[in-house]
């Protein structure tokens, strides 16, 4: 029996019939205690679900569904290293990466905690060497620029976190600049290479597989640039200017990065769950080893909460189950993530990968086709800027969209009143928008007299997530909360959140098309693709003839 035919799902469907037509204005009018009832706090985070289209019965039925799907057992399976990723026959142990050293974790008889901390400590030594100026470029210069070359999970997490926590860098490491290069077209790399000095630049090639063409192409270009600028052989350049972070040491060695310049992690760390491993080196370089440890500690706090709190008070569980309610029972398939703090500008892109690469699936763990929706389309933007871009659609478009508003309660405590006032302004806008989305123009006295094009229908559900201040611990907890939310939803939908087979075929097809740019377009290529290849070939020929 699939979950959509189960008793708990059917009960929710029946319940949804009585809630679907209810407006949030009615819900707030009927129950003035909604905030007290639907607001929960743990591990630095406060989550206010009162602007979701739920009642107390909804929550209870959602918890029944979670219990029916044996969620507590599945949470235990995740933490204890069971093979929760069956299509790749492995566990998903990102929670182990942030577990304190003194807690052992036996997987297949090995204490992986010892290995994890040895790897982390080795990373810290390298970070210290770079910060202290002991790591030198080919002419003896200390390192001033670090370029992380990676893509997907080997880029988005470190980039998001560096941008969020950059201000926490202690004074002595501030003269090292950390850059990120991901895109295979070379535009980011070309821009950076134009204004950095080769002798004082270190490249970190971050790739779990060490086969990702995007990353290897950028790394090749970076190495050629160094060889050309230094006049030195590749081996020498690799020793001074390249570090590999990978779960495939042999491939990194074959590419040319010596073992002593490598940091390793494991195949049981999913790419999009890897920034807690040595993939987070860019974060430690940007913010310092101690802040990276705090970041891990924050995530661990959320792990402890997720593993131990009752389902009805468990933040990741509630976030996930209310998402399921919106998607599967209220038919909402768009999800906007709206941070009201510019430091969190890369959180939406990070969550796009986390959520959509994990749960963008349409077959069960057993390979059966699903009859119900899974991951919605998720996108987002820094809230105040999005207000001037796509909020029009949120307020007056035809689509139902669920929103996450994210903001720290306090900011700029030591930076003067003007900036504090700017933060207050952002918070006022955050609260105003979620209020309007929920209640529409009923917040006005005379809305009924307004013309149709000025009306706000409201009833768009949202969750507001707040924390006291943005710091390494609170960010770690926030991100771990989303990771666990994704896992909980996968348990309910009975899908595998830890594989990503849907990205593989494109890589193979691209490789075969690449050959056709120089050769004849293959006869079994579709006419659109063939036409476009011929257009590219013609343009290139004309440009070469002119040159
Ligand atoms: O192609 C998708 C993907 O495999 C992601 O899951 C991953 O985060 C990214 O590519 C990068 O992979 P790697 O770290 O192996 O280079």
Coordinates of C-alpha atoms and ligand atoms in Angstrom, one line a residue:
X1 CA 0.0 0.0 0.0
X2 CA 1.4 3.4 -0.9
X3 CA 1.3 6.2 1.6
X4 CA -1.5 8.0 -0.3
X5 CA -3.8 5.1 0.4
X6 CA -2.8 4.8 4.1
X7 CA -5.3 5.6 6.9
X8 CA -3.3 8.7 8.1
X9 CA -3.2 10.1 4.6
X10 CA -6.9 9.5 4.0
X11 CA -7.7 11.1 7.4
X12 CA -5.8 14.2 6.4
X13 CA -7.6 14.3 3.0
X14 CA -10.9 14.3 4.7
X15 CA -9.8 16.9 7.2
X16 CA -8.4 19.1 4.3
X17 CA -12.0 19.3 2.9
X18 CA -13.0 21.3 5.9
X19 CA -9.9 23.6 5.9
X20 CA -9.3 24.2 2.2
X21 CA -12.0 26.9 1.9
X22 CA -11.1 28.5 5.2
X23 CA -9.3 31.9 4.9
X24 CA -6.4 32.7 7.3
X25 CA -8.4 35.8 8.4
X26 CA -11.1 33.5 9.7
X27 CA -8.5 31.3 11.5
X28 CA -7.0 34.3 13.2
X29 CA -10.4 35.7 14.1
X30 CA -11.5 32.4 15.6
X31 CA -8.4 31.8 17.6
X32 CA -6.4 34.7 19.0
X33 CA -3.9 32.2 20.6
X34 CA -2.6 31.0 17.3
X35 CA 0.9 32.4 17.9
X36 CA 1.1 30.6 21.4
X37 CA -0.2 27.4 19.9
X38 CA 1.9 27.2 16.7
X39 CA 5.2 28.9 17.6
X40 CA 8.0 26.6 18.7
X41 CA 11.7 27.2 19.7
X42 CA 14.8 25.0 19.9
X43 CA 18.5 25.2 19.2
X44 CA 18.6 29.0 18.6
X45 CA 15.6 28.9 16.2
X46 CA 12.1 30.1 16.6
X47 CA 9.6 28.9 14.0
X48 CA 6.2 30.6 13.9
X49 CA 3.7 28.4 12.0
X50 CA 0.7 30.4 13.0
X51 CA 0.4 32.0 9.5
X52 CA 0.1 28.5 8.0
X53 CA -3.4 27.2 7.0
X54 CA -3.5 24.8 9.9
X55 CA -5.6 24.0 13.0
X56 CA -4.6 22.0 16.0
X57 CA -6.4 19.0 14.4
X58 CA -4.2 19.4 11.3
X59 CA -1.1 19.3 13.4
X60 CA -2.3 16.2 15.2
X61 CA -3.2 14.4 12.0
X62 CA 0.2 15.3 10.5
X63 CA 2.0 13.9 13.5
X64 CA -0.2 10.7 13.1
X65 CA 1.1 10.5 9.5
X66 CA 4.7 10.8 10.7
X67 CA 4.2 8.2 13.3
X68 CA 2.5 5.9 10.8
X69 CA 5.5 6.2 8.5
X70 CA 7.7 5.2 11.5
X71 CA 9.5 8.5 11.5
X72 CA 11.2 8.0 14.9
X73 CA 12.7 4.7 13.7
X74 CA 13.8 6.3 10.4
X75 CA 15.5 9.2 12.3
X76 CA 17.4 6.6 14.4
X77 CA 18.4 4.8 11.1
X78 CA 19.8 8.1 9.8
X79 CA 21.9 8.8 12.9
X80 CA 23.1 5.3 13.5
X81 CA 24.6 4.8 10.0
X82 CA 22.0 2.5 8.5
X83 CA 22.1 2.4 4.7
X84 CA 19.4 5.0 4.1
X85 CA 20.7 5.5 0.6
X86 CA 19.9 2.1 -1.0
X87 CA 20.5 3.0 -4.6
X88 CA 24.1 3.7 -3.8
X89 CA 24.2 1.2 -0.9
X90 CA 25.4 3.5 1.8
X91 CA 24.5 5.5 4.9
X92 CA 24.2 9.3 5.0
X93 CA 26.3 10.4 7.9
X94 CA 26.5 14.1 7.7
X95 CA 25.3 14.3 11.3
X96 CA 28.5 12.4 12.4
X97 CA 30.6 15.2 10.9
X98 CA 29.4 17.6 13.6
X99 CA 29.3 15.3 16.5
X100 CA 31.8 16.1 19.3
X101 CA 35.0 14.1 19.4
X102 CA 34.2 12.3 22.6
X103 CA 31.1 10.7 21.2
X104 CA 32.1 7.5 19.4
X105 CA 30.1 6.3 16.4
X106 CA 30.5 2.7 15.3
X107 CA 29.7 2.0 11.7
X108 CA 30.5 -1.5 10.5
X109 CA 32.6 -2.0 13.6
X110 CA 34.7 1.1 12.9
X111 CA 34.7 4.2 15.1
X112 CA 34.2 6.8 12.4
X113 CA 34.4 9.6 14.9
X114 CA 38.1 9.2 15.2
X115 CA 38.6 9.4 11.4
X116 CA 36.3 12.5 11.2
X117 CA 38.2 14.4 13.8
X118 CA 41.6 13.4 12.4
X119 CA 40.6 14.8 9.0
X120 CA 39.2 18.0 10.6
X121 CA 42.4 18.6 12.6
X122 CA 44.5 18.1 9.5
X123 CA 42.4 20.7 7.8
X124 CA 42.9 23.1 10.8
X125 CA 46.6 22.7 10.5
X126 CA 46.6 23.7 6.9
X127 CA 44.2 26.6 7.6
X128 CA 46.6 27.8 10.3
X129 CA 49.6 27.6 8.0
X130 CA 47.8 29.7 5.4
X131 CA 46.6 32.2 8.0
X132 CA 50.1 32.5 9.5
X133 CA 51.8 33.0 6.2
X134 CA 53.7 29.7 6.5
X135 CA 52.2 28.4 3.3
X136 CA 54.1 30.0 0.5
X137 CA 53.6 30.5 -3.2
X138 CA 56.3 29.6 -5.8
X139 CA 58.3 32.7 -5.2
X140 CA 58.0 32.6 -1.4
X141 CA 55.0 35.0 -1.2
X142 CA 52.5 34.3 1.6
X143 CA 49.0 33.4 0.4
X144 CA 46.6 36.4 -0.1
X145 CA 43.9 34.9 -2.3
X146 CA 42.3 31.5 -2.0
X147 CA 40.0 30.3 -4.9
X148 CA 37.6 27.4 -4.1
X149 CA 36.9 25.6 -7.4
X150 CA 33.9 23.3 -7.0
X151 CA 30.3 23.1 -8.0
X152 CA 27.0 22.0 -6.4
X153 CA 27.6 20.8 -2.9
X154 CA 31.3 21.5 -3.3
X155 CA 30.5 25.2 -3.8
X156 CA 27.1 26.3 -2.6
X157 CA 27.4 25.5 1.1
X158 CA 30.9 27.0 1.6
X159 CA 29.9 30.1 -0.5
X160 CA 26.6 30.6 1.4
X161 CA 28.3 30.3 4.7
X162 CA 31.3 32.5 3.9
X163 CA 29.0 35.2 2.8
X164 CA 26.8 34.8 5.9
X165 CA 29.6 34.7 8.4
X166 CA 32.4 36.8 6.8
X167 CA 32.1 39.5 9.4
X168 CA 33.2 37.0 12.1
X169 CA 36.7 36.7 10.7
X170 CA 39.2 37.6 13.4
X171 CA 41.4 40.7 12.5
X172 CA 44.6 38.7 11.7
X173 CA 43.0 36.7 8.9
X174 CA 41.2 39.5 7.2
X175 CA 43.8 40.1 4.5
X176 CA 43.1 36.7 2.9
X177 CA 40.4 36.9 0.3
X178 CA 38.3 33.8 -0.4
X179 CA 36.8 33.5 -3.9
X180 CA 34.5 30.9 -5.4
X181 CA 34.5 29.6 -8.9
X182 CA 31.9 27.1 -10.1
X183 CA 30.6 27.7 -13.6
X184 CA 32.1 25.6 -16.4
X185 CA 31.9 28.5 -18.9
X186 CA 34.9 30.1 -17.2
X187 CA 33.4 33.5 -16.7
X188 CA 34.0 33.6 -12.9
X189 CA 37.5 32.3 -13.2
X190 CA 38.4 34.7 -16.0
X191 CA 37.2 37.6 -13.9
X192 CA 39.2 36.6 -10.8
X193 CA 42.4 35.7 -12.7
X194 CA 42.4 39.3 -14.1
X195 CA 43.0 40.8 -10.7
X196 CA 45.0 38.4 -8.6
X197 CA 48.6 37.7 -8.3
X198 CA 49.6 34.2 -9.2
X199 CA 52.4 33.8 -6.7
X200 CA 50.2 34.5 -3.7
X201 CA 47.1 32.5 -4.9
X202 CA 46.1 29.1 -3.6
X203 CA 43.5 27.0 -5.4
X204 CA 41.3 24.5 -3.5
X205 CA 39.9 22.0 -5.9
X206 CA 36.8 20.7 -4.1
X207 CA 35.2 17.7 -5.6
X208 CA 33.9 14.6 -3.9
X209 CA 34.2 12.5 -7.1
X210 CA 37.1 14.3 -8.7
X211 CA 35.5 13.6 -12.0
X212 CA 33.2 16.6 -12.3
X213 CA 34.0 18.2 -15.7
X214 CA 33.0 21.7 -14.6
X215 CA 35.5 21.6 -11.7
X216 CA 38.3 19.9 -13.6
X217 CA 38.0 22.3 -16.5
X218 CA 38.3 25.3 -14.2
X219 CA 41.2 23.6 -12.3
X220 CA 43.0 22.9 -15.6
X221 CA 42.7 26.6 -16.7
X222 CA 43.9 27.8 -13.3
X223 CA 46.9 25.5 -13.4
X224 CA 47.8 26.6 -17.0
X225 CA 47.6 30.2 -15.8
X226 CA 50.0 29.5 -13.0
X227 CA 52.4 27.6 -15.2
X228 CA 52.4 30.4 -17.8
X229 CA 52.9 33.1 -15.2
X230 CA 55.6 31.3 -13.3
X231 CA 57.5 29.5 -16.0
X232 CA 57.7 26.6 -13.6
X233 CA 56.7 22.9 -14.2
X234 CA 53.3 21.6 -13.3
X235 CA 54.6 19.4 -10.4
X236 CA 56.1 22.4 -8.6
X237 CA 53.0 24.5 -9.2
X238 CA 50.8 21.8 -7.8
X239 CA 52.8 21.5 -4.6
X240 CA 52.6 25.2 -3.8
X241 CA 49.3 26.3 -5.2
X242 CA 46.8 23.4 -5.1
X243 CA 44.9 21.6 -2.4
X244 CA 42.5 18.8 -3.3
X245 CA 39.4 18.1 -1.1
X246 CA 37.9 14.8 -2.2
X247 CA 36.6 11.4 -1.4
X248 CA 38.6 10.1 -4.4
X249 CA 42.3 10.5 -3.5
X250 CA 43.6 8.4 -6.4
X251 CA 41.8 10.6 -8.9
X252 CA 43.1 13.7 -7.3
X253 CA 46.7 12.3 -7.4
X254 CA 46.3 11.3 -11.0
X255 CA 45.2 14.9 -11.8
X256 CA 48.5 16.0 -10.2
X257 CA 47.8 17.0 -6.5
X258 CA 50.2 15.2 -4.2
X259 CA 48.9 13.2 -1.2
X260 CA 50.3 15.7 1.2
X261 CA 48.1 18.5 -0.3
X262 CA 45.0 16.4 -0.1
X263 CA 42.2 16.4 2.5
X264 CA 39.8 13.5 2.5
X265 CA 36.2 12.8 3.3
X266 CA 34.0 9.8 2.7
X267 CA 31.5 8.4 0.2
X268 CA 28.9 8.4 2.9
X269 CA 28.9 12.2 2.9
X270 CA 26.5 13.4 0.2
X271 CA 27.8 16.3 -1.9
X272 CA 25.0 18.6 -0.8
X273 CA 25.5 17.6 2.8
X274 CA 29.3 18.0 2.7
X275 CA 30.2 21.5 4.0
X276 CA 30.4 20.1 7.5
X277 CA 33.4 18.0 6.3
X278 CA 36.7 19.3 5.1
X279 CA 34.8 20.7 2.1
X280 CA 34.2 23.5 4.6
X281 CA 37.8 24.5 4.5
X282 CA 36.9 27.7 2.6
X283 CA 34.6 28.6 5.6
X284 CA 37.5 28.0 8.1
X285 CA 39.8 30.1 5.9
X286 CA 37.3 32.9 5.7
X287 CA 36.0 32.9 9.3
X288 CA 38.7 31.0 11.3
X289 CA 38.9 27.5 12.7
X290 CA 37.1 28.4 15.9
X291 CA 34.1 29.8 14.0
X292 CA 33.9 26.7 11.9
X293 CA 33.8 24.6 15.1
X294 CA 31.0 26.8 16.4
X295 CA 29.2 26.3 13.1
X296 CA 29.4 22.5 13.6
X297 CA 28.3 22.9 17.2
X298 CA 25.2 24.8 16.1
X299 CA 24.3 22.1 13.7
X300 CA 24.9 19.4 16.4
X301 CA 22.5 21.2 18.7
X302 CA 19.8 20.9 16.1
X303 CA 20.8 17.2 15.5
X304 CA 20.3 16.5 19.2
X305 CA 16.9 18.3 19.2
X306 CA 15.8 16.4 16.0
X307 CA 16.8 13.1 17.4
X308 CA 15.3 13.5 20.9
X309 CA 12.3 15.9 20.8
X310 CA 8.8 14.6 20.6
X311 CA 7.4 14.8 17.0
X312 CA 4.9 17.5 18.0
X313 CA 7.6 19.8 19.2
X314 CA 10.3 18.9 16.8
X315 CA 11.2 21.8 14.6
X316 CA 12.5 20.0 11.5
X317 CA 9.5 17.5 11.8
X318 CA 7.0 20.4 12.0
X319 CA 8.6 22.3 9.1
X320 CA 8.5 19.1 7.0
X321 CA 5.0 18.0 7.9
X322 CA 3.5 21.5 7.3
X323 CA 5.3 21.4 3.9
X324 CA 3.6 18.1 3.2
X325 CA 0.3 19.6 4.2
X326 CA 0.7 22.5 1.8
X327 CA 2.0 20.3 -1.1
X328 CA -0.2 17.2 -0.8
X329 CA -3.4 18.4 0.8
X330 CA -3.6 22.1 -0.2
X331 CA -2.1 21.6 -3.6
X332 CA 0.6 24.3 -3.3
X333 CA 3.7 23.5 -5.4
X334 CA 5.8 26.7 -5.2
X335 CA 8.0 27.6 -2.2
X336 CA 9.7 31.0 -1.8
X337 CA 12.6 31.4 0.6
X338 CA 12.9 35.0 1.8
X339 CA 15.8 36.1 4.1
X340 CA 15.5 39.6 5.5
X341 CA 19.2 39.9 6.0
X342 CA 21.6 40.5 3.1
X343 CA 24.2 38.2 4.7
X344 CA 21.9 35.3 3.9
X345 CA 21.7 36.1 0.2
X346 CA 23.0 32.7 -0.9
X347 CA 20.6 30.7 1.3
X348 CA 17.9 30.4 -1.4
X349 CA 20.4 28.9 -3.9
X350 CA 21.8 26.6 -1.2
X351 CA 18.3 25.4 -0.4
X352 CA 17.5 24.9 -4.1
X353 CA 20.1 22.2 -4.3
X354 CA 19.4 20.8 -0.8
X355 CA 15.7 20.4 -1.4
X356 CA 15.3 19.9 -5.1
X357 CA 18.3 17.6 -5.7
X358 CA 17.3 15.6 -2.7
X359 CA 13.5 15.3 -3.1
X360 CA 13.0 16.0 -6.7
X361 CA 12.0 12.4 -7.2
X362 CA 9.1 10.5 -8.7
X363 CA 9.7 6.9 -7.8
X364 CA 9.6 5.2 -4.4
X365 CA 12.5 3.5 -2.7
X366 CA 11.2 0.3 -4.3
X367 CA 11.1 1.9 -7.8
X368 CA 7.3 2.3 -8.0
X369 CA 6.0 5.4 -9.8
X370 CA 4.4 7.9 -7.3
X371 CA 0.8 9.1 -7.5
X372 CA 1.4 12.2 -5.3
X373 CA 3.5 15.3 -5.5
X374 CA 7.0 15.5 -3.9
X375 CA 9.4 18.5 -3.8
X376 CA 7.9 21.8 -4.9
X377 CA 9.7 24.4 -7.0
X378 CA 11.8 26.3 -4.5
X379 CA 13.4 29.7 -5.3
X380 CA 14.1 32.8 -3.4
X381 CA 15.9 36.1 -3.0
X382 CA 16.8 38.5 -0.2
X383 CA 13.3 39.6 0.9
X384 CA 13.5 43.4 0.6
X385 CA 14.8 43.1 -3.0
X386 CA 12.2 40.5 -3.9
X387 CA 9.5 42.9 -2.7
X388 CA 10.5 45.0 -5.7
X389 CA 10.6 42.0 -8.1
X390 CA 8.3 39.0 -7.6
X391 CA 6.1 39.9 -4.6
X392 CA 3.5 41.2 -7.0
X393 CA 2.8 37.6 -8.0
X394 CA 2.7 36.5 -4.3
X395 CA 0.1 39.1 -3.5
X396 CA -2.0 39.2 -6.7
X397 CA -1.0 36.4 -9.0
X398 CA -2.9 33.2 -9.6
X399 CA -0.5 30.8 -7.9
X400 CA -0.5 29.7 -4.3
X401 CA 2.9 30.0 -2.9
X402 CA 4.2 29.0 0.6
X403 CA 6.9 31.3 1.9
X404 CA 9.7 31.0 4.5
X405 CA 10.6 34.4 6.0
X406 CA 14.0 34.2 7.8
X407 CA 15.5 37.0 9.9
X408 CA 17.6 37.6 13.0
X409 CA 15.9 39.6 15.8
X410 CA 19.0 41.8 16.5
X411 CA 21.8 43.1 14.4
X412 CA 24.4 45.8 14.4
X413 CA 24.5 46.0 18.2
X414 CA 28.0 47.5 18.2
X415 CA 27.6 49.5 15.0
X416 CA 25.5 52.6 15.7
X417 CA 21.9 53.6 15.6
X418 CA 21.6 54.2 11.8
X419 CA 22.4 50.7 10.9
X420 CA 20.2 49.4 13.8
X421 CA 17.4 51.5 12.4
X422 CA 17.9 49.9 8.9
X423 CA 17.6 46.5 10.5
X424 CA 14.4 47.5 12.2
X425 CA 13.1 48.7 8.9
X426 CA 13.9 45.4 7.3
X427 CA 12.1 43.5 10.1
X428 CA 9.1 45.8 9.9
X429 CA 8.9 44.9 6.2
X430 CA 9.3 41.2 6.9
X431 CA 6.4 41.2 9.3
X432 CA 4.3 43.5 7.1
X433 CA 4.7 41.1 4.2
X434 CA 3.9 37.9 6.0
X435 CA 0.9 39.7 7.6
X436 CA -0.4 40.9 4.3
X437 CA 0.2 37.6 2.5
X438 CA -1.9 35.9 5.3
X439 CA -4.6 38.4 5.8
X440 CA -4.8 40.3 2.6
X441 CA -6.4 43.7 2.5
X442 CA -8.6 42.8 5.5
X443 CA -5.9 44.6 7.5
X444 CA -7.4 47.8 6.1
X445 CA -10.8 49.3 7.2
X446 CA -12.2 50.1 3.8
X447 CA -10.7 47.5 1.5
X448 CA -14.1 46.5 0.1
X449 CA -14.4 49.8 -1.7
X450 CA -11.2 49.4 -3.6
X451 CA -11.2 48.5 -7.3
X452 CA -10.3 44.9 -8.2
X453 CA -6.8 45.6 -9.3
X454 CA -6.0 47.1 -5.8
X455 CA -7.3 44.1 -3.8
X456 CA -5.1 41.7 -1.9
X457 CA -6.7 38.3 -1.5
X458 CA -4.3 37.0 1.2
X459 CA -4.4 33.4 2.4
X460 CA -0.9 32.7 1.2
X461 CA 0.7 30.6 4.0
X462 CA 4.1 31.3 5.5
X463 CA 6.5 30.3 8.2
X464 CA 8.6 32.9 10.0
X465 CA 11.9 31.6 11.2
X466 CA 13.8 33.9 13.6
X467 CA 16.9 33.6 15.7
X468 CA 18.4 36.0 18.2
X469 CA 21.5 37.0 16.1
X470 CA 23.1 35.5 13.0
X471 CA 26.3 33.8 14.2
X472 CA 28.2 30.6 13.4
X473 CA 26.1 28.6 15.8
X474 CA 22.7 29.9 14.8
X475 CA 23.5 29.5 11.1
X476 CA 24.6 25.9 11.7
X477 CA 21.4 25.1 13.5
X478 CA 19.3 26.8 10.8
X479 CA 20.8 24.8 8.0
X480 CA 20.7 21.5 9.9
X481 CA 17.0 22.2 10.5
X482 CA 16.4 22.4 6.7
X483 CA 18.5 19.3 6.1
X484 CA 16.4 17.3 8.6
X485 CA 13.2 18.7 7.1
X486 CA 14.2 17.3 3.7
X487 CA 14.9 13.9 5.3
X488 CA 11.5 13.9 7.1
X489 CA 9.7 14.7 3.9
X490 CA 11.5 11.9 2.1
X491 CA 10.4 9.4 4.8
X492 CA 6.8 10.4 4.3
X493 CA 7.0 10.3 0.5
X494 CA 9.0 7.0 0.7
X495 CA 11.7 8.3 -1.6
X496 CA 15.5 8.3 -1.5
X497 CA 16.7 11.9 -0.7
X498 CA 20.4 11.0 -0.9
X499 CA 20.9 10.1 -4.6
X500 CA 20.7 12.3 -7.7
X501 CA 20.5 10.0 -10.8
X502 CA 18.6 12.7 -12.6
X503 CA 21.7 14.7 -13.1
X504 CA 23.7 12.0 -14.8
X505 CA 22.3 11.6 -18.3
X506 CA 22.9 15.3 -19.1
X507 CA 26.6 14.8 -18.4
X508 CA 26.8 11.9 -20.9
X509 CA 24.7 13.6 -23.6
X510 CA 26.9 16.8 -23.3
X511 CA 30.0 14.8 -23.8
X512 CA 28.7 13.2 -27.0
X513 CA 27.4 16.6 -28.3
X514 CA 30.8 18.2 -27.7
X515 CA 32.3 15.9 -30.4
X516 CA 29.7 17.1 -32.8
X517 CA 30.8 20.7 -32.6
X518 CA 34.0 19.8 -34.5
X519 CA 32.7 16.8 -36.5
X520 CA 29.5 16.3 -38.5
X521 CA 26.3 16.5 -36.5
X522 CA 25.2 12.9 -35.9
X523 CA 22.2 11.8 -37.9
X524 CA 20.4 10.5 -34.9
X525 CA 20.5 13.9 -33.2
X526 CA 17.0 15.6 -33.1
X527 CA 16.5 18.4 -35.7
X528 CA 16.4 21.2 -33.1
X529 CA 19.8 20.2 -31.5
X530 CA 21.3 19.6 -35.0
X531 CA 20.1 23.0 -36.2
X532 CA 21.6 24.8 -33.2
X533 CA 24.9 23.0 -33.6
X534 CA 25.0 24.0 -37.3
X535 CA 24.2 27.6 -36.2
X536 CA 27.2 27.6 -33.8
X537 CA 29.5 26.1 -36.4
X538 CA 28.5 28.7 -39.0
X539 CA 29.0 31.6 -36.5
X540 CA 32.4 30.2 -35.5
X541 CA 33.5 29.8 -39.1
X542 CA 32.4 33.3 -40.0
X543 CA 34.2 34.7 -37.1
X544 CA 37.4 32.7 -37.9
X545 CA 37.2 33.9 -41.6
X546 CA 36.9 37.5 -40.5
X547 CA 39.8 37.1 -38.0
Ligands
LIG1 O1 26.0 16.6 -10.7 C1 25.5 16.8 -9.4 C2 26.5 16.6 -8.3 O2 26.9 15.3 -8.3 C3 26.0 17.2 -7.0 O3 25.3 16.2 -6.3 C4 27.4 17.5 -6.4 O4 27.2 18.3 -5.2 C5 28.1 18.2 -7.5 O5 27.7 17.4 -8.6 C6 29.6 18.2 -7.4 O6 30.1 16.9 -7.4 P1 31.6 16.7 -6.9 O7 31.8 17.2 -5.6 O8 31.8 15.2 -7.0 O9 32.5 17.4 -7.9

